[in-house]
Short mmCIF file of C-alpha atoms in Angstrom, two decimals:
data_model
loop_
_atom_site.label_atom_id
_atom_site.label_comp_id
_atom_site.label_asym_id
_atom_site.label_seq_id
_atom_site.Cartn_x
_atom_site.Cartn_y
_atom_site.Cartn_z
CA UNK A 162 0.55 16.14 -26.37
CA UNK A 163 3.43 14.04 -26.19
CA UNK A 164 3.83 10.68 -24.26
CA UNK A 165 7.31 8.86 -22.96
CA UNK A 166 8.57 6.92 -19.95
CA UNK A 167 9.21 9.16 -17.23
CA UNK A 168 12.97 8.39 -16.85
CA UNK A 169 15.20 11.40 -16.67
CA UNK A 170 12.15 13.41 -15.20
CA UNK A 171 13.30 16.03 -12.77
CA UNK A 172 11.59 15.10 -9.58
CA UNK A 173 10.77 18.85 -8.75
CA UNK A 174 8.30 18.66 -11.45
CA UNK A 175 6.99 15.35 -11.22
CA UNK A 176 6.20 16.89 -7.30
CA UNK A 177 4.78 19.89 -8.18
CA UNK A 178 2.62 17.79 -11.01
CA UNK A 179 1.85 15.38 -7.97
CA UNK A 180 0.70 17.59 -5.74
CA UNK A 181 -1.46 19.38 -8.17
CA UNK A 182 -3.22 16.32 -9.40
CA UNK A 183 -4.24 15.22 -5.82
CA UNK A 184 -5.48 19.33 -4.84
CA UNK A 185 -8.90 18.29 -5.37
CA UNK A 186 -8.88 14.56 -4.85
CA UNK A 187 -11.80 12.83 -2.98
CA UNK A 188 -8.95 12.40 -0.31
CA UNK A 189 -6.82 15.85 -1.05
CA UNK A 190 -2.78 15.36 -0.45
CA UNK A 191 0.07 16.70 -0.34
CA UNK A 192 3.73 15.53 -0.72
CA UNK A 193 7.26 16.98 0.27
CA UNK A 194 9.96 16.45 -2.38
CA UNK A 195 11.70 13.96 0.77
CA UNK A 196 7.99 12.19 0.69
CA UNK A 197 8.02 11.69 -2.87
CA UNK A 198 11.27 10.27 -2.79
CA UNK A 199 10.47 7.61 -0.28
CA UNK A 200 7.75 6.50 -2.19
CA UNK A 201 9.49 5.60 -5.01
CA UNK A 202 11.81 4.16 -3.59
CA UNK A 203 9.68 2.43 -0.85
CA UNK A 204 7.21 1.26 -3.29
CA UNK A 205 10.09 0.38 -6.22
CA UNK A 206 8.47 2.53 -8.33
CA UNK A 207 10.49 2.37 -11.64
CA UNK A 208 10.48 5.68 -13.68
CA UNK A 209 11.12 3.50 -16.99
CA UNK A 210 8.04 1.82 -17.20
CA UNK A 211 6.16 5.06 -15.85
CA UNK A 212 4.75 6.86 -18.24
CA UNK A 213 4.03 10.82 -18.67
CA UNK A 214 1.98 13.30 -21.05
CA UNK A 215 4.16 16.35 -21.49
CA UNK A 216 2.21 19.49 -23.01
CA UNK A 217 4.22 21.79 -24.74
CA UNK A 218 7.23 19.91 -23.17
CA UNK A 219 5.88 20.31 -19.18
CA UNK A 220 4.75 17.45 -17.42
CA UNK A 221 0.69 17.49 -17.03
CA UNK A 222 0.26 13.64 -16.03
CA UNK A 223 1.47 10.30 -14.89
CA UNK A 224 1.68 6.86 -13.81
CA UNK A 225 3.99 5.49 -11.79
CA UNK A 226 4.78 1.67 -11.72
CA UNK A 227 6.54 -0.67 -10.14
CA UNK A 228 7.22 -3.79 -11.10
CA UNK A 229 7.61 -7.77 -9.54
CA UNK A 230 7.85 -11.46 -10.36
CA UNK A 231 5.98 -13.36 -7.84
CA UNK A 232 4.56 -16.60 -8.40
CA UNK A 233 5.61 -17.17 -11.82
CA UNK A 234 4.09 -13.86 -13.27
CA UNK A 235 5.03 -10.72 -14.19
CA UNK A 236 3.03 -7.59 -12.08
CA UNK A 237 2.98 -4.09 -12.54
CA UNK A 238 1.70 -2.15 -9.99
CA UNK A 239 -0.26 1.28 -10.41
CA UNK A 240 1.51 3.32 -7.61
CA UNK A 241 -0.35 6.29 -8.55
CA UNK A 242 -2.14 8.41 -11.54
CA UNK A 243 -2.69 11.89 -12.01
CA UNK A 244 -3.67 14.38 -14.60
CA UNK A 245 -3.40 18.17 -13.40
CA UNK A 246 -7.35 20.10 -13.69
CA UNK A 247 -6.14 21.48 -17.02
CA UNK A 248 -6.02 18.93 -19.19
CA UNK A 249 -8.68 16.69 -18.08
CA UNK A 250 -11.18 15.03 -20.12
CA UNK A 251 -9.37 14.43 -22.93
CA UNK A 252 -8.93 10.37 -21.93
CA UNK A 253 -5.34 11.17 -21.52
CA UNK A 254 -5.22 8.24 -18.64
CA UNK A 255 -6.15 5.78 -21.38
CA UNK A 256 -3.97 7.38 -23.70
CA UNK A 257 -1.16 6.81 -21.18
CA UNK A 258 -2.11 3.45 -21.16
CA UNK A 259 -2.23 2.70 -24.92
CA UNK A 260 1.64 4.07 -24.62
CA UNK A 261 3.01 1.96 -22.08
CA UNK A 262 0.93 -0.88 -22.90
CA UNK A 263 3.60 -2.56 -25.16
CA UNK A 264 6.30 -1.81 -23.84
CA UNK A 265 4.97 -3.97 -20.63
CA UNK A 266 4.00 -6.58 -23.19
CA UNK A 267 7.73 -6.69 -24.35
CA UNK A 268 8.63 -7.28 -20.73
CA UNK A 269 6.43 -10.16 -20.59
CA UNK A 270 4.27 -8.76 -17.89
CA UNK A 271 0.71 -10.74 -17.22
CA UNK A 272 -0.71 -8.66 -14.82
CA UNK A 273 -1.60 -5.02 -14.07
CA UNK A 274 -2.65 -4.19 -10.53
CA UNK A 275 -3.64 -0.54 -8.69
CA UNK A 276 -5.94 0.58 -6.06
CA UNK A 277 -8.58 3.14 -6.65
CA UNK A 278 -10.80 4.66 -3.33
CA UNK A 279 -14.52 3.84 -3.16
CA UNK A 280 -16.82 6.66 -4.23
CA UNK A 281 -14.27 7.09 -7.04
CA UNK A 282 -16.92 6.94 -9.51
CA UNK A 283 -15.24 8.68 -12.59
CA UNK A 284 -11.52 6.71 -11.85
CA UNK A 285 -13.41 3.14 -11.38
CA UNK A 286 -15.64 3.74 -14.60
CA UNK A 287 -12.40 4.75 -16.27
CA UNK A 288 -10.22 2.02 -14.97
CA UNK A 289 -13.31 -0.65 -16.31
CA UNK A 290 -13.25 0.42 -19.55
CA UNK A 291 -9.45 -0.22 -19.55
CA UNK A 292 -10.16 -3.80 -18.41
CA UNK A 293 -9.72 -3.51 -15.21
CA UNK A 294 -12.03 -5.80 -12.75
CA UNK A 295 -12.55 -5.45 -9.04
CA UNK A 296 -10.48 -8.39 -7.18
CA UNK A 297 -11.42 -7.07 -3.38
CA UNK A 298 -12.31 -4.33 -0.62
CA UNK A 299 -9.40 -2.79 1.54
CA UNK A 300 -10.51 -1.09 4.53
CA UNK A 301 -8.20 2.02 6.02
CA UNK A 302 -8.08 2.56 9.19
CA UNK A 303 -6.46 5.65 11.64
CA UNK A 304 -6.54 6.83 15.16
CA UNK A 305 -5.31 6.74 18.62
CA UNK A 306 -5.33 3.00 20.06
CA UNK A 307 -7.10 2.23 23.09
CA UNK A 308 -5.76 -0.11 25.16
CA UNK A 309 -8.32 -3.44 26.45
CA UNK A 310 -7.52 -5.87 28.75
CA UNK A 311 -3.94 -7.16 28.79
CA UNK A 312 -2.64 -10.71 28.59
CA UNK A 313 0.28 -11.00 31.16
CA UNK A 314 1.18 -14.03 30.01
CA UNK A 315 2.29 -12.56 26.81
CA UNK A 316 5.12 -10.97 26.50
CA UNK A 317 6.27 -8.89 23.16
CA UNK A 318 9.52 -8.00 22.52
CA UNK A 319 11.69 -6.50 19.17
CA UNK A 320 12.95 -8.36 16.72
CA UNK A 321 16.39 -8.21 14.76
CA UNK A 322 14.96 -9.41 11.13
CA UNK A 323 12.04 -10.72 9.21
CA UNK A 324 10.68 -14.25 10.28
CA UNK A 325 8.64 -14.63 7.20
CA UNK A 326 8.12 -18.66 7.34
CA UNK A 327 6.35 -18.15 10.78
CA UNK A 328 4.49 -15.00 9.96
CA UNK A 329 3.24 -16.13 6.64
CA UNK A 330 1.89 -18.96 8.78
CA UNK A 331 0.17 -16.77 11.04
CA UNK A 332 -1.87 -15.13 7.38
CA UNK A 333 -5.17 -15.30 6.73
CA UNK A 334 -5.38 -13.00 3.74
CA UNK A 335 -2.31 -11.31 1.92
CA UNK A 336 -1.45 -7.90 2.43
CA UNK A 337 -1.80 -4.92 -0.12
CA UNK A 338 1.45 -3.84 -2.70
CA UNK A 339 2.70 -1.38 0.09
CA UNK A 340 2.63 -4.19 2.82
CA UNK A 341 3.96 -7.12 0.61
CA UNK A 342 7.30 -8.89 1.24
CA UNK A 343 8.39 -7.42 -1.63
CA UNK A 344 8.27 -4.21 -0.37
CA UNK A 345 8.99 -4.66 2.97
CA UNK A 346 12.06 -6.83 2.58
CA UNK A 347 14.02 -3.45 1.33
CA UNK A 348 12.77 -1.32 4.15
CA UNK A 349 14.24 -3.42 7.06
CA UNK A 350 15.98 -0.38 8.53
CA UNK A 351 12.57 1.57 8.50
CA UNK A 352 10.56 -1.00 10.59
CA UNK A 353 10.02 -1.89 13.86
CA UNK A 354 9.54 -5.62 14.33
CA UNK A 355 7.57 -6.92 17.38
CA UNK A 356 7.18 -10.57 18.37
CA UNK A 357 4.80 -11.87 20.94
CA UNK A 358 5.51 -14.36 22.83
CA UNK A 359 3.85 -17.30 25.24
CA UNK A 360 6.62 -18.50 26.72
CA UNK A 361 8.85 -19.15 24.07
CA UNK A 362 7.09 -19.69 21.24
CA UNK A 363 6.15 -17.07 19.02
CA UNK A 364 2.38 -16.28 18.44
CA UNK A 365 2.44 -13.19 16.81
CA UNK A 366 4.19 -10.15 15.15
CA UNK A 367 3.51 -7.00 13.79
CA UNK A 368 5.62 -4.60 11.57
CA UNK A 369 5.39 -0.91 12.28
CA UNK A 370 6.87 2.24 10.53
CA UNK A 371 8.04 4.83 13.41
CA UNK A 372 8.50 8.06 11.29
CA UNK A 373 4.99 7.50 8.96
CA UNK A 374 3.12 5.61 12.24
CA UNK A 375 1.95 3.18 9.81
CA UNK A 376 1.19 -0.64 10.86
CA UNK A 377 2.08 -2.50 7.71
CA UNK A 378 1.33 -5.47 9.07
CA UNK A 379 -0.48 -7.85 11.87
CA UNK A 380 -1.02 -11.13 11.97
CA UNK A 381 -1.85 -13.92 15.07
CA UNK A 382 -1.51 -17.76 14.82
CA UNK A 383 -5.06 -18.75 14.14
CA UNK A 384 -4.53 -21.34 17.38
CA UNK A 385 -3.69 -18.31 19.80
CA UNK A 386 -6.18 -15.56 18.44
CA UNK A 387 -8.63 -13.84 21.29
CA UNK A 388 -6.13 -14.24 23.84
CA UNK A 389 -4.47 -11.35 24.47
CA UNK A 390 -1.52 -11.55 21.63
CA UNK A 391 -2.89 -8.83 19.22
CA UNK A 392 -3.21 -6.24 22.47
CA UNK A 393 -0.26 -7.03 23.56
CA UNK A 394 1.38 -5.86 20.01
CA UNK A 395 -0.51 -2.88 20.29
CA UNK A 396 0.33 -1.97 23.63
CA UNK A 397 3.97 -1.53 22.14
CA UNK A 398 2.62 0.03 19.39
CA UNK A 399 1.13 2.87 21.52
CA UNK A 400 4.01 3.14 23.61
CA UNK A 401 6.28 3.90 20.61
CA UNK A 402 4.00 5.95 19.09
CA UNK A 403 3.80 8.37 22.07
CA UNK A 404 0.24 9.04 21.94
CA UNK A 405 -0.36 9.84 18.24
CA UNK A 406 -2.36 8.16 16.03
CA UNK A 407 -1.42 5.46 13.60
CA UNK A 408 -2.91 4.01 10.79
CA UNK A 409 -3.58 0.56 9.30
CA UNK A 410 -3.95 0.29 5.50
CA UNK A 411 -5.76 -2.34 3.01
CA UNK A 412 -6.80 -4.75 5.56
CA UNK A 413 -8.81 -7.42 3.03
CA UNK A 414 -12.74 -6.61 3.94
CA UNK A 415 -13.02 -10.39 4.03
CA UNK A 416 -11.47 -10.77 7.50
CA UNK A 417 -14.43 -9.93 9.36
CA UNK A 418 -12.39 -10.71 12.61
CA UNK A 419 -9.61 -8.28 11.90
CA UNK A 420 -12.18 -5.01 11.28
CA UNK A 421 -13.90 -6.05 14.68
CA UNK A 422 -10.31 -6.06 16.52
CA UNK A 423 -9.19 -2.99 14.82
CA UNK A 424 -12.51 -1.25 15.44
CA UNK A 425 -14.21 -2.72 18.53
CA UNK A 426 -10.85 -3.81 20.60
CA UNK A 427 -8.43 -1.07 19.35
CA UNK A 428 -10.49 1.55 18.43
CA UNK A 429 -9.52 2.33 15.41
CA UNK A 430 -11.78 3.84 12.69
CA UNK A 431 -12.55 2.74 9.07
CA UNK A 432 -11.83 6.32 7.42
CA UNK A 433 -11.65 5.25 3.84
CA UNK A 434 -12.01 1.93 1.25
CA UNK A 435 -9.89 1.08 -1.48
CA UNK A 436 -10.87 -1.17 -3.99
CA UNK A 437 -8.36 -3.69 -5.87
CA UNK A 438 -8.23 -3.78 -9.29
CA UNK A 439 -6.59 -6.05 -12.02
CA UNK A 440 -6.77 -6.57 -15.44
CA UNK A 441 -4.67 -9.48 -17.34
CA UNK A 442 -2.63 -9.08 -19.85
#
């Protein structure tokens, strides 16, 4: 077994290793080569601080990372791990790890991060004796919204850009990796912003992905929440989405109020769980 970044990787067989990881997963998948693509770049996965196990010189496993400054530290995010049925049990995730490990140390990271799905026994006992410690609960949720009472004195229209010194405002809890500024400031041209309005002033938003129906994110000024502002936003939603279902990922389990909406008002359903993970460097 042989272990190196993953730079120069062709991306047919990093797809193909990918897909065949994830097969049996407690949540199978599958990717496209163009879906693979996006995520990298979406997520800022960076294939030189990714790291592979190559048997006999083919691909059989991987991490990819991404990287950020935020804060004053150094993170690298976990964007995914897989080891193809062949080769498993040999500890070759920890392996991986004791490879990379230094070479984040060299780049002065503090902090690794991923996200591993509840019920996961064998990944979360794995990722523990690693270091890694549970930091929170992120609820998933999917399905066709159902439209409650509206608010006609709110009034939601699309936005040109990113208001992020209101909508942080509006935040209770931060959003996932996938749904950070970070991310989200580079996919501009792949979101849909929506702004509600009461009158003129702006009491809510949401950000929503037409092509993947994904809501990355939702948020209400605490002094205008349970009147109408969050329906309103998905009201839009629905009608852009043409009747198919969309999804809401890694909504902090702390925010009580937020599964409630999304379950009780929306009707949404809480599919799956992540859990958080960290581990300091």
């Amino acid at each position: 077994m042989e272990f190196k970044n993953l730079a120069g990787t062709d991306i047919k067989e990093l797809l193909s290793v990918f897909n065949l990881s994830f097969s049996d997963y407690i949540v199978p998948f599958h990717l496209t080569e163009e879906q693979l693509i996006s995520k990298i770049n979406t997520e800022k996965i960076n294939l030189d601080i990714s790291v592979g196990v190559f048997d006999s010189g083919h691909l059989a496993g991987f991490i990819l990372q991404a990287e950020k400054a935020e804060d004053g530290e150094k993170i690298i995010y976990n964007a995914g791990t897989g080891v193809i049925p062949e080769v498993r049990g040999k500890g070759l995730v920890r392996k991986m790890y004791d490879f990379i490990l230094p070479v984040l140390q060299e780049r002065n990271a503090d902090r690794l991060l991923l996200e591993v799905i509840e019920g996961n026994e064998p990944a979360i006992r794995a990722y523990e004796n690693l270091g890694f410690n549970v930091v929170r609960k992120l609820l998933c949720f999917r399905g066709n919204i159902i439209l409650a009472k509206e608010n006609p004195d709110i009034i939601v229209r699309e936005m040109e850009g990113f208001q992020w010194e209101n909508f942080l405002s509006f935040w209770d809890i931060d959003p996932s990796w996938q749904a950070s500024v970070f991310v989200l400031d580079d996919i501009l041209k792949e979101c849909i912003i929506l702004g509600a309005y009461r009158d003129t002033k702006l009491v809510g938003y949401a950000i929503y992905n037409r092509s993947s129906k994904k809501i990355y994110q939702l948020a209400v000024d605490k002094s205008h929440r349970k009147q109408g502002a969050g329906t309103m936003l998905f009201k839009a939603i629905a009608q852009i989405a043409g009747g198919s279902e969309v999804s809401v990922n890694n909504v902090d389990d702390m925010s009580k109020e937020t599964f409630s909406f999304l379950s009780s008002t929306i009707g949404l359903k809480n599919w799956i769980s992540q859990l958080e993970m960290k581990k300091n460097l």
